[in-house]
Amino acid sequence: MVDKRLFSLVPGVRGLVVGKIICLWIGLVADIALAGAVTVLVASLFPQASVRGALRSIGIAGPSDVMLIAIATLAIAVVRFLAHHFATRLGTEAAERVKLGLRSELYRKMLRLGPSYAQRARTADVVQLTGEGVDQIQSFFELFLPQLGFAILAPLTLFAAIAPLNMPTAVVLLVCAPLIIVIVGAIAMTTAKTFKKYWGKYTDMGSVFLDDLQGLETLKTFDADARAAEQMHKNAEDFRVMTMRVLQIQLRSLTAMDVVAYGGAAAGIGTALWQYVHQGHTAFAASAPFLHVFNGPTLGVAGVLFVILVSVDFFLPLRQLGSYFHVAMNGMTSTKRIFALLDEPDRAYGDRRLPRGALDVTARDLGFTYAESNTPALRDVTLSMPARSLTAVVGESGSGKSTFAALIAGEIEGYDGALRIGQVEMRDLSERALTSAVSIVGARSHLFAGTLRENLLMARPGASEGELRDALARAHVLDMVDAHPQGLDMRIEQDAANLSGGQRQRVAVARALLHDAPIMIFDEATSSVDAESERLIMRTVHELAERKTVILVTHRLADAVDTNAIAVFDHGACVETGTHAELMAQGGQYAAMFRAQASVEQVGRRARNRGIAYAPAPALDTVEHGVKQPESVNTQRAPMTTFQLVRRLLGQVGDLRPLMVLACCFGALGHLAATFLPVFGVMALCAAAGRPVWGLSVGWSVALMVVCALIRGAMRYCEQYMNHNLAFRLLALFRGRMFAALRRLAPAKLAGKGKGDLISMVTTDVELLEIFFAHTISPTVIALATTVVYAIALLFLSPWFAVLLVVAHLLIGVAVPAWFARALHGVGARIRKQSAQLDDAVLDDMRGLGQIIRFGQGRERLARIDRRSRALWGQRVELSARNGVFGGFDHVIIVVVTVCAALFAVCASRGDMGMVARNVTAMVLVVSSFGPTLALSALPASLTQTFASARRLFALVDEEPAVEELGTLEPEYNGMRMEQVTFAYGARTPVLRDVTLDVPVSGILGLQGPSGRGKSTLLKLLMRYWDPQQGVVALSGDALPGVDAHTRRRLQTMMSQEAYLFDGTIASNLRIANEQAGDDELREALRKASILPLIESLPQGMETPVGELGGRLSEGERQRIGLARMFLRHADLYLFDEPTSRLDALNEAYILQSINELVSERDAAVVLVSHRESTMKIADEVLHM
C-alpha cells in the first residue's frame, strides 16, 4: 500500500509518524480516563452504587474527594492538550520532510534526465507533481498513515478497558471494528483504477490549461479563444463528473462504515444493557462451559454508563481512517506517478575527461532517430570540424541541422555510429566534461525570471562587472542595458516578456560568450536580430573561431560564405562539404541553394502589381476619450474584508441554493442521530433501572437507538453528496470564469504573470474553494441548528444543562475560532503566495533546464528551490503549531465541560431519582453534542488558505484589462491609421513617440529598423493589444475602441515572431485559424507555406502530433506551420512579424511568393516586419523606424 522507498528517501519520517501515533494513543487513554472519572461521579447518584462501589464496579479502587477529581480533571486536560498539540506538530513535520525530500529528488531527477526530459514527461505534469502531487503525499503522511496505526491500536486499547467490566460487550464491539477495515481494503482494491483516471484528468486539465494559457495570444488573434473556453469548460465538467464518481465511491464506503460504526455502538450498548438486566450471564454459558470467560462479572450502572460513553469512540478512529480514504488513494496514485518518473533511466554518461585547449569534433556514420518517429533524423553523417575553425551547417528546414547540433551539445542521446570530441567518444565523456566543453545558443535560448546580472552570472558565477559588460558589448546589447535605469540589475520577466526577440537573443549570446567553452554552437542565434546587429555578431563569431571550434547552424547562406568549411544537410544526411568556392564550383545542392538567393531577389513585387493603395486619411481626434491611462490600469482595489469575501462567495451559489438547503437538512438530521444514539442508550439504562425519561421504555429506547444508527449513514451520504455536488459545480464555474478573465486580460496584462502561478490558480486555488462550499456552509448551519435542538431538548430535561451547553458551544464554535482566525491573520495568504512562487520557479527552471545543466548550475538552482520549499515549510509549521494549540484548547474545554456536566448532575439531583435520570441523560447529551461545533472550531486552519485562494481568484477576475472590448461598430475594411501615437510600457521611456502611419487598403507595406525600435509594438497596437497613451489608432476611420472585437479579428490577423503551436495534431493547429477548413484547404495552406511535402512524408500526415511547444519540429517547420495557419485566415489585413527569420533561402522565396499570391488573389493588405533586405523586396513601400 505504501511505497517503502518513501521512508528511505526521507530519513526520520518513520519515527515522526510513529510519534504521532503514540500521541494519538495517549489522547485516547486520556479520553478513557475522562469517561471513567465521569462515570465515577455520576454512578454514585444511583441507590445501588456508592462512589466507592462505582470505583469497584469499573475495577478502580481509591479515594473520591473533590480535590482528587479536580486534580484528575486538570491532569486529563493537560495530557489531552499536549497529545493533540504534539500529534499535530509531528504530523506536519513528517509531511513537510517528505515534501522537501520528494521535491528535491524530482528536481535532481530532471537534472539527471537532462534537457531531453520533455520527451518523457510534460512540463505541466512535472510542475503539478512537484506542487499538487507532492501535496497529496503530504496529506498521506500527515493524516492517513498515523491514523492507520492509531486505528489498529484504538480498538485494542478500548477492548482492554471494557473487557474487565464485561467480556461479552467488549467482544461485540471488537468484532464489529474489523468490518470497517475490510470495507476500506475492499474499496481500495476495487477503485485504484478510478483514482488513477481521476488524477489523470486532473493533470490533463492542468496541461491543457498551460497550453491554452501560453498560446492565448494566438487564440485571440484568430478569434479562437471562445472555442478554447468551451473546451476548457468541457474539461472542467469532465473532471467534475470524474470527481463525483470518486466521491460516490468514497461516500458509499463512508455510509457502510457509519452503519458499522454506529450499528456496532448500538450493538455494544445493547449487549451492555442485556448484561445489566440479566446480571452478567450469557445465553451460551450453560451449553458451552469452556466459554465461561465471556460470563460476568456483573455489570452495574457504572459499567453500562462507561460503555455508553466510550462505545462511539470505539469506532471513531476507524471511521476517521475511512474518511481519509480519498487522501490515501490520491496519495498512492500520486506516489506511483512520481516514482514512475523517478524510475526512468538516467542519462548515461561516461567518466572520460577532455584535454585543455582547443578541441575538434568528428562524426563518422552518425545516425539518430527520435523515439516517436520511424524516419531517421540523421543518416550516416560523416563530418570533421577541426579545432580553431568555423564550420557552417546549412540545409533546408527539417534537414537535421539542429538535431546534429543538439547531439554535439549533448541535449539528446542515443545516437548510432561515432561522435567524438577531442578524440574521445561522446558517450564516454563525463557530464562535467561535456557541459564545460560545449556551449550552444539557439533560436529559443531561455532567459530566467530575475535580473540580467543573475542570468549572465549563471554562465560564469565569478565574473566581474567588467567581464559582464564586455560580453554584452560583444553581443551588441550593451547600449540597451546602459539605457535602462537599473543597468545590469534590470528585471527580466518570465519568458523574457519585457524584451524584444532580438534583445532576448543577444542577451543569450552574451551569456554563451561568458561560458567560454572550447566548442561553441550558434543554432539560428541571429534569426531575430536586425541586419547591423547580425553583422556585428557575426564579426564576434569569426573572432571566436580564431581560438575555438565554432559551429554555425544557419539558413542565411550569406553567413556561410566566409567560413572555413560548409556542411550541407539534406533529409538527415550530410551530402556536401567544402568551402564556399569549392561547393559553388561543384554545382551541387549548395550551389542550387545559393542561387536561390537570386530567386529571392527576383521574387520582388507582384506580377500585375497594382501597387499599394491607401484610403483617404480620415479626420481623427488625437485624444481618444475612454482610453485607460497606465495609472488607472494598475489601480489596486482595496482588499476585501473577510465578511465581504464570504458574502461574495455565497453570492456565487445562485441557482444551486436548493442543494445547499438539502445538504444542511440532511446533515442536521445525521448529526442529531449520531448525538442521540448514546442518549437513547442512557434512556434505556434509566428505564431498566426503573426511572424512565420522557416515558420511554427500554424497548422504545433501544428501537430509537437502532433507528439513529441506521439513518446516520444515509443522512451522511445525502449531506456529503449534496455538498460536493454543489461545490464541484461551482469549482467548474470558477475555472470557466478564471479562463474568461484571462481571455479579457490577454495578451497585454498576462505578460508579467507567472505561468506556474496561473496553473496553481486553476488547480490548487480552485480546489481549495471546495473547503468553503462543501465543508463550511452546511457545517455552520448544522452546528447552529443542532445546538438549538440540543438546547431545547435540555430545557425539557434540566435548564442548567442548556445554559452549560450554550456557553460551551459559544466557546468552541465562536470564541476559539475567532481567536484562532486572528492568530492566523496573513498566514494563508503567505502560504498561497509562496506556493505560487514555488510553482513559478519550478516551471521557469524546467523551461531552461538545458541552460541549467550546460552552465553547471543544477546544485545552485536546486538550492534555490529548496530555500523556497523551506520557507513554505516554515509557514506550514507555523499554521500547524497554531492549529495544534487552538485544537488543544478545544479539547481542554471539552474536558472541563464534561466534568462540569457530571458535577451538575451530582449537585442538581438532591436524591430525587427522577431528577437523577434526567440529569444523567442531560449530561450524556452535553458530552455527545460537540461533533458539529468542533467542525467549526477547526475551520480557521482550513479557511486561511481557502480565503487567500479566493482573494487571488477574485483579484484576477476583477483585474481591469489593458483594453475594454466593448465596441459595437462593424465596418468593412478600408485601411488603418495611427495618428500622433505615443506608447510606453508602464512608466518606462516611450517605445513609440508621435508616430503617424497609414496602413494600406491593399498592397504590402514593409517596416524595417534596429531591434528595440518598436516595430513589433506597432503591430500589436494595430491589433489593439494595448491602447496608446496619446493619439489614436483607427480601423476604416473608426477608433479601435469603438470597433467590435470579433469584427476586427475577422478583418485582421497577425503572426508574431514566435509561432505558437499547441499540443495537438498539425491539423488541429491549422484549424485554429479556420475551424471549418477541409483537408484540401489545409493542404493548400501547407503548400503555400512550403511544408506540404514534409507533412505528407510523415506516417500520420496532418494527424501527426506536434508535441508540447512544437518540440518535435525544427524552428523552420514550426514557423512554416504558423504561416500556413495565416494563409487559412480569410482576412483583409495580414501582419507578419519576421515571417522568414528561420527559413532557408529557397523556402523564403516560396513563402514570399505565397504572400504575393495572397495579396493578389484576395486584394489584401500586408504589413511586413523584417530585418532581411531580401524579405523587403516584395514590399511596395518600405518605412524605416
Short mmCIF file of C-alpha atoms in Angstrom, two decimals, residues 618-763:
data_model
loop_
_atom_site.label_atom_id
_atom_site.label_comp_id
_atom_site.label_asym_id
_atom_site.label_seq_id
_atom_site.Cartn_x
_atom_site.Cartn_y
_atom_site.Cartn_z
CA PRO A 618 -9.91 60.37 -42.07
CA ALA A 619 -10.21 63.24 -39.63
CA LEU A 620 -9.44 61.78 -36.22
CA ASP A 621 -9.47 63.15 -32.70
CA THR A 622 -5.97 62.60 -31.43
CA VAL A 623 -7.21 62.46 -27.83
CA GLU A 624 -9.25 59.32 -27.56
CA HIS A 625 -11.72 59.53 -24.69
CA GLY A 626 -12.20 56.39 -22.66
CA VAL A 627 -8.71 55.09 -23.27
CA LYS A 628 -7.21 53.87 -19.99
CA GLN A 629 -4.05 55.56 -18.85
CA PRO A 630 -1.40 53.39 -17.16
CA GLU A 631 -2.20 54.69 -13.71
CA SER A 632 -5.85 53.69 -13.99
CA VAL A 633 -4.97 50.29 -15.38
CA ASN A 634 -2.76 49.49 -12.43
CA THR A 635 -5.01 50.91 -9.75
CA GLN A 636 -5.21 48.44 -6.88
CA ARG A 637 -8.58 47.76 -5.32
CA ALA A 638 -8.90 47.89 -1.57
CA PRO A 639 -8.58 44.34 -0.21
CA MET A 640 -11.85 42.64 0.67
CA THR A 641 -12.66 42.12 4.30
CA THR A 642 -13.47 38.58 5.39
CA PHE A 643 -17.16 39.49 5.65
CA GLN A 644 -17.17 40.88 2.10
CA LEU A 645 -15.32 37.83 0.85
CA VAL A 646 -17.76 35.40 2.48
CA ARG A 647 -20.72 37.35 1.14
CA ARG A 648 -19.25 37.28 -2.36
CA LEU A 649 -18.53 33.56 -2.17
CA LEU A 650 -22.09 32.90 -1.00
CA GLY A 651 -23.31 35.01 -3.90
CA GLN A 652 -21.75 32.50 -6.31
CA VAL A 653 -24.17 29.78 -5.18
CA GLY A 654 -27.05 31.29 -7.18
CA ASP A 655 -29.50 28.70 -8.53
CA LEU A 656 -27.73 25.93 -6.63
CA ARG A 657 -29.21 27.07 -3.29
CA PRO A 658 -31.64 24.10 -3.11
CA LEU A 659 -28.65 21.74 -2.97
CA MET A 660 -27.21 23.77 -0.10
CA VAL A 661 -30.51 23.72 1.80
CA LEU A 662 -30.89 19.96 1.33
CA ALA A 663 -27.30 19.40 2.47
CA CYS A 664 -27.99 21.37 5.65
CA CYS A 665 -31.19 19.44 6.37
CA PHE A 666 -29.66 16.02 5.78
CA GLY A 667 -26.53 16.96 7.74
CA ALA A 668 -28.51 18.22 10.71
CA LEU A 669 -30.57 15.01 10.82
CA GLY A 670 -27.42 12.89 10.58
CA HIS A 671 -25.65 14.69 13.42
CA LEU A 672 -28.78 14.59 15.59
CA ALA A 673 -28.91 10.83 15.03
CA ALA A 674 -25.23 10.45 15.97
CA THR A 675 -25.65 12.54 19.13
CA PHE A 676 -28.90 10.97 20.32
CA LEU A 677 -27.73 7.37 19.88
CA PRO A 678 -25.88 7.30 23.23
CA VAL A 679 -28.62 9.50 24.74
CA PHE A 680 -31.23 6.87 23.91
CA GLY A 681 -28.81 4.28 25.33
CA VAL A 682 -28.82 6.16 28.66
CA MET A 683 -32.61 6.43 28.48
CA ALA A 684 -32.74 2.66 28.05
CA LEU A 685 -30.46 2.28 31.09
CA CYS A 686 -32.67 4.61 33.14
CA ALA A 687 -35.75 2.71 32.06
CA ALA A 688 -34.07 -0.56 33.03
CA ALA A 689 -33.29 0.99 36.41
CA GLY A 690 -36.96 1.87 36.84
CA ARG A 691 -36.62 5.62 36.13
CA PRO A 692 -37.72 6.15 32.51
CA VAL A 693 -37.06 9.53 30.91
CA TRP A 694 -39.88 11.10 28.90
CA GLY A 695 -41.81 7.89 29.50
CA LEU A 696 -39.63 5.87 27.10
CA SER A 697 -39.39 2.18 27.90
CA VAL A 698 -36.32 0.05 27.36
CA GLY A 699 -37.77 -1.31 24.14
CA TRP A 700 -38.60 2.09 22.70
CA SER A 701 -35.23 3.50 23.71
CA VAL A 702 -33.34 0.61 22.10
CA ALA A 703 -35.52 0.88 18.97
CA LEU A 704 -34.77 4.60 18.66
CA MET A 705 -31.10 3.85 19.19
CA VAL A 706 -31.18 1.40 16.29
CA VAL A 707 -33.03 3.93 14.11
CA CYS A 708 -30.33 6.51 14.86
CA ALA A 709 -27.62 4.02 13.89
CA LEU A 710 -29.31 3.27 10.57
CA ILE A 711 -30.23 6.77 9.46
CA ARG A 712 -26.85 8.26 10.38
CA GLY A 713 -25.14 6.64 7.39
CA ALA A 714 -27.92 7.53 4.94
CA MET A 715 -28.06 11.13 6.10
CA ARG A 716 -24.29 11.48 5.88
CA TYR A 717 -24.34 10.17 2.32
CA CYS A 718 -27.07 12.60 1.29
CA GLU A 719 -25.42 15.55 3.04
CA GLN A 720 -21.99 14.96 1.52
CA TYR A 721 -23.40 14.22 -1.92
CA MET A 722 -25.38 17.46 -1.96
CA ASN A 723 -22.47 19.45 -0.55
CA HIS A 724 -19.96 18.19 -3.06
CA ASN A 725 -22.38 18.30 -5.97
CA LEU A 726 -22.81 21.98 -5.14
CA ALA A 727 -19.08 22.52 -4.60
CA PHE A 728 -17.84 20.77 -7.73
CA ARG A 729 -20.36 22.57 -9.95
CA LEU A 730 -19.12 25.84 -8.52
CA LEU A 731 -15.48 24.85 -8.97
CA ALA A 732 -16.13 24.14 -12.65
CA LEU A 733 -17.85 27.53 -12.84
CA PHE A 734 -14.84 29.22 -11.22
CA ARG A 735 -12.48 27.61 -13.70
CA GLY A 736 -14.62 28.91 -16.54
CA ARG A 737 -14.71 32.40 -15.06
CA MET A 738 -11.00 32.36 -14.48
CA PHE A 739 -10.28 31.46 -18.09
CA ALA A 740 -12.75 34.15 -19.18
CA ALA A 741 -10.81 36.64 -17.07
CA LEU A 742 -7.55 35.55 -18.68
CA ARG A 743 -9.13 35.97 -22.09
CA ARG A 744 -10.05 39.54 -21.19
CA LEU A 745 -6.59 40.28 -19.84
CA ALA A 746 -4.67 38.64 -22.68
CA PRO A 747 -2.27 39.36 -24.05
CA ALA A 748 -1.21 42.70 -22.57
CA LYS A 749 -1.88 42.05 -18.87
CA LEU A 750 -0.56 38.47 -18.87
CA ALA A 751 2.98 39.40 -19.87
CA GLY A 752 4.22 39.78 -16.28
CA LYS A 753 2.22 36.97 -14.69
CA GLY A 754 3.97 33.72 -13.84
CA LYS A 755 2.60 30.76 -15.76
CA GLY A 756 3.27 28.40 -12.85
CA ASP A 757 1.29 30.75 -10.62
CA LEU A 758 -1.66 30.69 -13.03
CA ILE A 759 -1.56 26.88 -13.25
CA SER A 760 -1.61 26.82 -9.44
CA MET A 761 -4.67 29.07 -9.51
CA VAL A 762 -6.69 26.91 -11.89
CA THR A 763 -5.81 23.74 -9.99
#
